[in-house]
PDB file of C-alpha atoms in Angstrom:
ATOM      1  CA  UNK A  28     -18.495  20.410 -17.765  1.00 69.00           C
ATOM      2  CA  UNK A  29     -15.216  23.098 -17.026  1.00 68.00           C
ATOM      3  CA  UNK A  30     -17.267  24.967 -15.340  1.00 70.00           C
ATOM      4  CA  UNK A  31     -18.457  22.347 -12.947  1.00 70.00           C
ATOM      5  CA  UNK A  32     -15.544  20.874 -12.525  1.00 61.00           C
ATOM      6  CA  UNK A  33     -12.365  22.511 -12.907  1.00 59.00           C
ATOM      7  CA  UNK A  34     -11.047  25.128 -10.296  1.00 61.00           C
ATOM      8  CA  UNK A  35     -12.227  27.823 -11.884  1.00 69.00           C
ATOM      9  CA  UNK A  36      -9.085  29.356 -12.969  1.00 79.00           C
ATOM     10  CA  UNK A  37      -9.806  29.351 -17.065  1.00 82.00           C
ATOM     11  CA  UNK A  38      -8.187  33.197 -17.580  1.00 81.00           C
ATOM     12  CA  UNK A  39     -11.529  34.020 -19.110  1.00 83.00           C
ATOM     13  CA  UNK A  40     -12.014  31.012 -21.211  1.00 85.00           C
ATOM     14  CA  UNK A  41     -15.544  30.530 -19.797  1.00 84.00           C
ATOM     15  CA  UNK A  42     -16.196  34.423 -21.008  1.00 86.00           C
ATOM     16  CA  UNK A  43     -16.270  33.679 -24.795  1.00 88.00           C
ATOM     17  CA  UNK A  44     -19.226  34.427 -26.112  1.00 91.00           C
ATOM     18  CA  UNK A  45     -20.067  31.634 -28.655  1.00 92.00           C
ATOM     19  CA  UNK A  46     -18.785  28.563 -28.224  1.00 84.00           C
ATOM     20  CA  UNK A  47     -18.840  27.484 -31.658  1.00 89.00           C
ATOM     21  CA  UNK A  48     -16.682  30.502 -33.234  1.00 90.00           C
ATOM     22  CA  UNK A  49     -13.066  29.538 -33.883  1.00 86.00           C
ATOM     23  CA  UNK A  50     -12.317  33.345 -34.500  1.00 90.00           C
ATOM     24  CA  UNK A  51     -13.670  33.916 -30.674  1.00 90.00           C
ATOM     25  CA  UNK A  52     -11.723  30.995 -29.064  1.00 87.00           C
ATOM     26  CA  UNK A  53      -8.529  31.880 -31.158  1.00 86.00           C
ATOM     27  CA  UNK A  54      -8.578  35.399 -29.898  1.00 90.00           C
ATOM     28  CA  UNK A  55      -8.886  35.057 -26.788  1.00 88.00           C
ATOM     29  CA  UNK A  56      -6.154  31.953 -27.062  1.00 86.00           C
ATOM     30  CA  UNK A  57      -3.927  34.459 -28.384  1.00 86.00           C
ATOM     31  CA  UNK A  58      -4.633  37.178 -25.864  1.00 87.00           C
ATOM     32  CA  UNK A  59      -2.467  37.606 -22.823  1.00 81.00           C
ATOM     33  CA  UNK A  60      -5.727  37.024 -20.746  1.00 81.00           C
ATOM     34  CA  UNK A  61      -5.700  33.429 -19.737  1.00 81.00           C
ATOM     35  CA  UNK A  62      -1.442  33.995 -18.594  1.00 81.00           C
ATOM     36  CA  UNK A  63      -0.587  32.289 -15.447  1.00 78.00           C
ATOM     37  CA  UNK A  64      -4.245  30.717 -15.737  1.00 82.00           C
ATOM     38  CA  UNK A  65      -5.589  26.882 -16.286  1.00 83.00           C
ATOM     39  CA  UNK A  66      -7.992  27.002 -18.778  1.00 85.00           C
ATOM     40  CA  UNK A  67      -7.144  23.505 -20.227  1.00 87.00           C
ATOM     41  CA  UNK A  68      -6.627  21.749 -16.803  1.00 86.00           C
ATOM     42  CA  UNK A  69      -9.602  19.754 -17.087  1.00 83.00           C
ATOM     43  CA  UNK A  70      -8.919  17.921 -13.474  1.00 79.00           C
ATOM     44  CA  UNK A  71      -7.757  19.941 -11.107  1.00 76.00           C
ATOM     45  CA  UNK A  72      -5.088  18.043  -8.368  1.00 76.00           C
ATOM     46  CA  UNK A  73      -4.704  20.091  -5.371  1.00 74.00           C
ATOM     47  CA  UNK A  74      -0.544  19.897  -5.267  1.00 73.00           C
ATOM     48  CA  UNK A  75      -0.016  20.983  -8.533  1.00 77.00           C
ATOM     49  CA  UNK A  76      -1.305  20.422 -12.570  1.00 81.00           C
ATOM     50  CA  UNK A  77      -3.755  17.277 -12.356  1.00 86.00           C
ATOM     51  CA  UNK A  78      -4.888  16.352 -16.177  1.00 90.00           C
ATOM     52  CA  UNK A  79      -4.856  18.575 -18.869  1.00 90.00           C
ATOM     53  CA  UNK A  80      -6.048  18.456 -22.357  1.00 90.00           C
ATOM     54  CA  UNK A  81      -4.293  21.103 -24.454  1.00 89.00           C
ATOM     55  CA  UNK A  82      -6.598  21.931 -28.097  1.00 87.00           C
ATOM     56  CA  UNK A  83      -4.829  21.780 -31.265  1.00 85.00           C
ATOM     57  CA  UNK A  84      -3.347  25.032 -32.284  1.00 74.00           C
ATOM     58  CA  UNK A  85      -3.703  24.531 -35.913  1.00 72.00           C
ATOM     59  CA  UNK A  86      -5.950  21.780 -38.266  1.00 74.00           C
ATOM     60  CA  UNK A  87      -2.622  19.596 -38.548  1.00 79.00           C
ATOM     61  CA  UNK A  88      -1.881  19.498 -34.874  1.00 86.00           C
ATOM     62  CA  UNK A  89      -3.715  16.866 -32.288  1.00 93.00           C
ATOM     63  CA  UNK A  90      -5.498  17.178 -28.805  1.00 93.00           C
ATOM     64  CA  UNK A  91      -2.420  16.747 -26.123  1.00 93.00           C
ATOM     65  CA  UNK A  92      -3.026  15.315 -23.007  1.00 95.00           C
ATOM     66  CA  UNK A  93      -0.895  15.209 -20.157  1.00 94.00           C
ATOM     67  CA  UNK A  94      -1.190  14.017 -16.588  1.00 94.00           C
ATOM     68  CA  UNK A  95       0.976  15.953 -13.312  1.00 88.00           C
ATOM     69  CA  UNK A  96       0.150  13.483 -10.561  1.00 87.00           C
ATOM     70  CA  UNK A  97       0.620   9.473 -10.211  1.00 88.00           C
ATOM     71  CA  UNK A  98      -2.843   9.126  -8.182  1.00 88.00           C
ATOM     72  CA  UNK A  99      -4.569  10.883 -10.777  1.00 91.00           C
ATOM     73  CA  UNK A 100      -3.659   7.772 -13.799  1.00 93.00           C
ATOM     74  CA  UNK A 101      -6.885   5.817 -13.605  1.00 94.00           C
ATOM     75  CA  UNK A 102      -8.561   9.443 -14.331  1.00 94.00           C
ATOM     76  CA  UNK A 103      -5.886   9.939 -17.309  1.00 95.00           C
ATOM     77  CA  UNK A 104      -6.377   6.179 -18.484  1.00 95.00           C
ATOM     78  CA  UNK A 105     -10.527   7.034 -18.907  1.00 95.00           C
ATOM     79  CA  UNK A 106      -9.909  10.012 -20.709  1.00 94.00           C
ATOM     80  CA  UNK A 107      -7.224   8.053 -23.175  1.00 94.00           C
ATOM     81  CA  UNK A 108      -9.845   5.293 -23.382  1.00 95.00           C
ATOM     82  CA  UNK A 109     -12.327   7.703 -24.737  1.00 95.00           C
ATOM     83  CA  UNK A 110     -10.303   9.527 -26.710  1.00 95.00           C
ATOM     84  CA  UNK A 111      -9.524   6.588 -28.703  1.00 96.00           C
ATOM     85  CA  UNK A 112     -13.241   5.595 -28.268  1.00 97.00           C
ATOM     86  CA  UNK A 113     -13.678   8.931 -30.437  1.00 96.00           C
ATOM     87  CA  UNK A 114     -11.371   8.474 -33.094  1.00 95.00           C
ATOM     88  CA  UNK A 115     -10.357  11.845 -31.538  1.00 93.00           C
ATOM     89  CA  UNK A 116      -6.475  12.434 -33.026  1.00 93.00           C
ATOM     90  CA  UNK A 117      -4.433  13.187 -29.484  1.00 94.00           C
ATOM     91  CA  UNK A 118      -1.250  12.841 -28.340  1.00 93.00           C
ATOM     92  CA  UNK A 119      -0.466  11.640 -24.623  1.00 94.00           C
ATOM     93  CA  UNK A 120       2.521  12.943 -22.712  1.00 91.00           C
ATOM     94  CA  UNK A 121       5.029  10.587 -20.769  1.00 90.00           C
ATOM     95  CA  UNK A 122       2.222   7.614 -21.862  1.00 93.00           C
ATOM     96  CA  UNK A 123       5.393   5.453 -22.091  1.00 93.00           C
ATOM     97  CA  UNK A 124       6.835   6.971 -18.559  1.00 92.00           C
ATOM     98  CA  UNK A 125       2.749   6.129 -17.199  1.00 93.00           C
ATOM     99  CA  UNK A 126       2.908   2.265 -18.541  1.00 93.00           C
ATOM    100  CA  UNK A 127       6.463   1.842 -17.088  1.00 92.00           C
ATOM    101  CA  UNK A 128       4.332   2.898 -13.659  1.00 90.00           C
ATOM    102  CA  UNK A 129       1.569   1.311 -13.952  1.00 91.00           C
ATOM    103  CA  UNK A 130       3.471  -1.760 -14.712  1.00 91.00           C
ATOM    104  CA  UNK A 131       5.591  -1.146 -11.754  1.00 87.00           C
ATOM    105  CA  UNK A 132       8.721  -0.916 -14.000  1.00 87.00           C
ATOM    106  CA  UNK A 133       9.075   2.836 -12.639  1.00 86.00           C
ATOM    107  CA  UNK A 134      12.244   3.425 -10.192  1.00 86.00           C
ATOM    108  CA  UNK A 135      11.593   6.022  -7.157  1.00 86.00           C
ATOM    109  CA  UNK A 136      14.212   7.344  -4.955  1.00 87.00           C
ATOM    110  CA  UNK A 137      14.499   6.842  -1.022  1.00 88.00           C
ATOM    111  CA  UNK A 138      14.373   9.789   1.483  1.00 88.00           C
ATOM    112  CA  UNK A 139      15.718  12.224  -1.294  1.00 87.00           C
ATOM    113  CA  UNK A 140      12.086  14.020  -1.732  1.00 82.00           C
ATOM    114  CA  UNK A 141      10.104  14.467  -5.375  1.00 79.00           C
ATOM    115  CA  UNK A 142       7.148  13.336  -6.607  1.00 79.00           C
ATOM    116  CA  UNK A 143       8.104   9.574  -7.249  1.00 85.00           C
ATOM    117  CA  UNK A 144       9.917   9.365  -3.719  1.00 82.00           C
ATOM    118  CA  UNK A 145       9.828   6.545  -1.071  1.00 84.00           C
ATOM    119  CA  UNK A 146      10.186   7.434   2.551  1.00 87.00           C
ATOM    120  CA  UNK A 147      12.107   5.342   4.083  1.00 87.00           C
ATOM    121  CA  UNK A 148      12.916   4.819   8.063  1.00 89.00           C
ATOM    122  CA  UNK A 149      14.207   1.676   9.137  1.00 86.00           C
ATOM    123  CA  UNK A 150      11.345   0.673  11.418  1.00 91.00           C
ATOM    124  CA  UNK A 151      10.163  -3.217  11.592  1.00 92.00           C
ATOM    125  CA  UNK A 152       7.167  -1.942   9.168  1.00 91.00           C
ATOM    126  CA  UNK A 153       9.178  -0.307   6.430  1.00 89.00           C
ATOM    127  CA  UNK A 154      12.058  -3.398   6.718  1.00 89.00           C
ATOM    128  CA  UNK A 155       9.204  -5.830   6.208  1.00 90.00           C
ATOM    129  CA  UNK A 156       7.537  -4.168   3.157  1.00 87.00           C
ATOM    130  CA  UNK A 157      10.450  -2.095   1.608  1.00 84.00           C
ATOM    131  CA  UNK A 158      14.032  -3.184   2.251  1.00 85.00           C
ATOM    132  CA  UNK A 159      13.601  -5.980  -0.223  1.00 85.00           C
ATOM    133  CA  UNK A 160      12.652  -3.643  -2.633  1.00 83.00           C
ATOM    134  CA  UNK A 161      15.360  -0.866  -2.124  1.00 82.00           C
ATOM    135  CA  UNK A 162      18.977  -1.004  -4.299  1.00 82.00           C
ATOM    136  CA  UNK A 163      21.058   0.913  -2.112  1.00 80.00           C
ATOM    137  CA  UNK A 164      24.072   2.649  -3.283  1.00 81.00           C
ATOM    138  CA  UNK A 165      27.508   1.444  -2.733  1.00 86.00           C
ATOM    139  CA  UNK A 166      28.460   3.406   0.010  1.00 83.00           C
ATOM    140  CA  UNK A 167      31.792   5.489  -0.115  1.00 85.00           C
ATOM    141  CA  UNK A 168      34.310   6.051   2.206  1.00 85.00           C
ATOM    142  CA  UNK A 169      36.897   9.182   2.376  1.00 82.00           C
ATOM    143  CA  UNK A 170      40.348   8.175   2.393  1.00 81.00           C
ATOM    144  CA  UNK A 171      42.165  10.304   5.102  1.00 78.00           C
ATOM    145  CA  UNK A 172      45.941  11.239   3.749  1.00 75.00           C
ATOM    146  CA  UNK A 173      48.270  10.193   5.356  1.00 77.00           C
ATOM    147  CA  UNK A 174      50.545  12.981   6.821  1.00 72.00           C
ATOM    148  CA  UNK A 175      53.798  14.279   5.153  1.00 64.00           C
TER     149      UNK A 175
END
């Protein structure tokens, strides 16, 4: 499943030998080979990070899973679905930042750039759809001193 569909940058993951030995996997996972690599990006997003799904380092630990990208959170929302599904023990980064979004509780700025930002230009088609929408900041004037 990596294979065919991640972006092929799994620092050697995919080289292991047998799949089933935890000495292997730990080894490598230890090594310095997979640096700067993917291996647990398990959907890649072209921008940056898409979904990952980090293993547990130790028998005590949990599966994490984290998602980089808002149009990626129907993905995320399957995997969490069949996590659960599972009984697989995981824990999900920013889940509570991801329901705020999906709920539409999540704030984005205007014409300040970032990934949850709204561009904003004044014309009749952004006024109609947006400007009801926006909280501006007060604005602020400079006082000019008045001369000695």
């Amino acid at each position: 499943m990596y294979k065919a569909h991640a972006d092929r940058r799994d620092g050697y993951m995919l080289d292991i030998k047998d799949f089933d030995s935890r000495k292997e996997f730990e080894q490598w996972y230890h090594s310095e080979k997979w640096s700067g690599s993917h291996p647990f990006e398990i959907l890649f997003h072209f921008q940056s990070i898409g979904i990952t799904l980090f293993p547990p380092y130790n028998k005590e630990q949990k599966y994490i899973l984290n998602v980089s990208q808002d149009d990626y959170i129907p993905y995320f929302l399957k995997m969490l679905e069949s996590l659960i599904d599972t009984n697989t023990p995981f824990i999900a980064w920013k889940l509570n930042d991801i329901l705020d979004y999906i709920c539409g509780e999540t704030d984005f700025t205007v014409n300040q750039g970032g990934d949850r930002d709204l561009s904003y230009y004044g014309d009749k088609f952004d006024k109609k759809k947006y400007f009801k929408h926006i909280k501006w900041d007060k604005l602020r004037f400079l006082k000019h001193a008045k001369n000695p």
